[in-house]
């Protein structure tokens, strides 16, 4: 069967890189990128789409007839706290439009929707957080991700929608910038280390959070989407552990290449969000079900980030 893939939210941190990987697999013309914003540098098919506009989304579905949809459009933790109503509406109604489209159109065979470590909360075990445990998120973003997970499982159980999902930790990559998350510091810190030699972090030095390097996050996403449906035993969302470190530890990793790099700390409202999230994650269920394995540790990621960003800044 010829695959046709629609990516919603293609101009975001993950979407930018995922579209490239999907086009390498399926061919440029078979992957339609879409976003509310026009992307700065994107080649290949693109449609401007506000996923809250159900009629426009319906027209796109009927004209492009995707066999797979990657629905990435969302407000992240920091931005959703500043605009809770929009956070709820975008994150939930957008998902409903996609799940309903998959329920109503047989040609849509698979849906991917990202969840997050934000589904966990203050009463969740913070070390090695298991796949199944207390989940009491206290951010709008986390509440929408937990509700979304329940809906995904419901649509699979009741309507047979083949929806797959990962609970991403913070994502770190050099090709695109994150927008509005609590883990964003771990991308900005590399840019500032190279540009100014200094960085002021909005989390304190001991804040451990799980993060994943983009090549690992992309590979996990594609491996989950490509595995046989019988291997996908979790239809809410799979834990993905990545690497856990604190601002102090990422600073030390950067200082191995840039010894004069300096960090200072000015925690803001995102500190409370980070403090309610796990410090490390147990992703053994993903390992057992579909063979997940992490490749990058903190030092390998830091060397690769700094190498690529150095080249980028030299050529720009
Ligand atoms: C955020 O910080 O909001 C996101 C996430 C962990 O889902 N990067």
PDB file of C-alpha atoms and ligand atoms in Angstrom, residues 13 75-78 115-118 141 145 168-171 178 180-184 210 273 277, ligand 1:
ATOM      1  CA  UNK A  13      10.640  21.607  17.181  1.00  0.00           C
ATOM      2  CA  UNK A  75       0.757  24.469  23.478  1.00  0.00           C
ATOM      3  CA  UNK A  76       3.654  23.303  25.690  1.00  0.00           C
ATOM      4  CA  UNK A  77       3.831  23.552  29.496  1.00  0.00           C
ATOM      5  CA  UNK A  78       5.076  27.128  29.933  1.00  0.00           C
ATOM      6  CA  UNK A 115       2.203  12.758  25.151  1.00  0.00           C
ATOM      7  CA  UNK A 116       4.724  13.964  27.713  1.00  0.00           C
ATOM      8  CA  UNK A 117       6.335  13.367  31.104  1.00  0.00           C
ATOM      9  CA  UNK A 118       3.994  16.235  32.102  1.00  0.00           C
ATOM     10  CA  UNK A 141      -0.464  21.012  29.594  1.00  0.00           C
ATOM     11  CA  UNK A 145      -1.844  15.214  27.881  1.00  0.00           C
ATOM     12  CA  UNK A 168       8.371  12.484  25.512  1.00  0.00           C
ATOM     13  CA  UNK A 169      10.871  13.866  27.958  1.00  0.00           C
ATOM     14  CA  UNK A 170      12.399  17.254  27.012  1.00  0.00           C
ATOM     15  CA  UNK A 171      13.669  17.147  23.429  1.00  0.00           C
ATOM     16  CA  UNK A 178      11.613  24.482  21.193  1.00  0.00           C
ATOM     17  CA  UNK A 180       7.306  27.416  25.420  1.00  0.00           C
ATOM     18  CA  UNK A 181       8.385  24.329  27.380  1.00  0.00           C
ATOM     19  CA  UNK A 182       9.942  23.831  30.816  1.00  0.00           C
ATOM     20  CA  UNK A 183      12.784  21.771  29.357  1.00  0.00           C
ATOM     21  CA  UNK A 184      13.722  24.432  26.746  1.00  0.00           C
ATOM     22  CA  UNK A 210      14.548  13.491  31.737  1.00  0.00           C
ATOM     23  CA  UNK A 273       6.444  22.825  36.968  1.00  0.00           C
ATOM     24  CA  UNK A 277       7.721  16.183  37.097  1.00  0.00           C
TER      25      UNK A 277
HETATM   26  C1  LIG B   1       7.720  20.928  27.959  1.00  0.00           C
HETATM   27  O1  LIG B   1       8.715  21.242  28.629  1.00  0.00           O
HETATM   28  O2  LIG B   1       6.604  21.425  28.096  1.00  0.00           O
HETATM   29  C2  LIG B   1       7.882  19.807  26.945  1.00  0.00           C
HETATM   30  C3  LIG B   1       7.547  18.473  27.517  1.00  0.00           C
HETATM   31  C4  LIG B   1       8.433  17.851  28.523  1.00  0.00           C
HETATM   32  O3  LIG B   1       6.571  17.909  27.156  1.00  0.00           O
HETATM   33  N1  LIG B   1       9.220  19.801  26.427  1.00  0.00           N
END
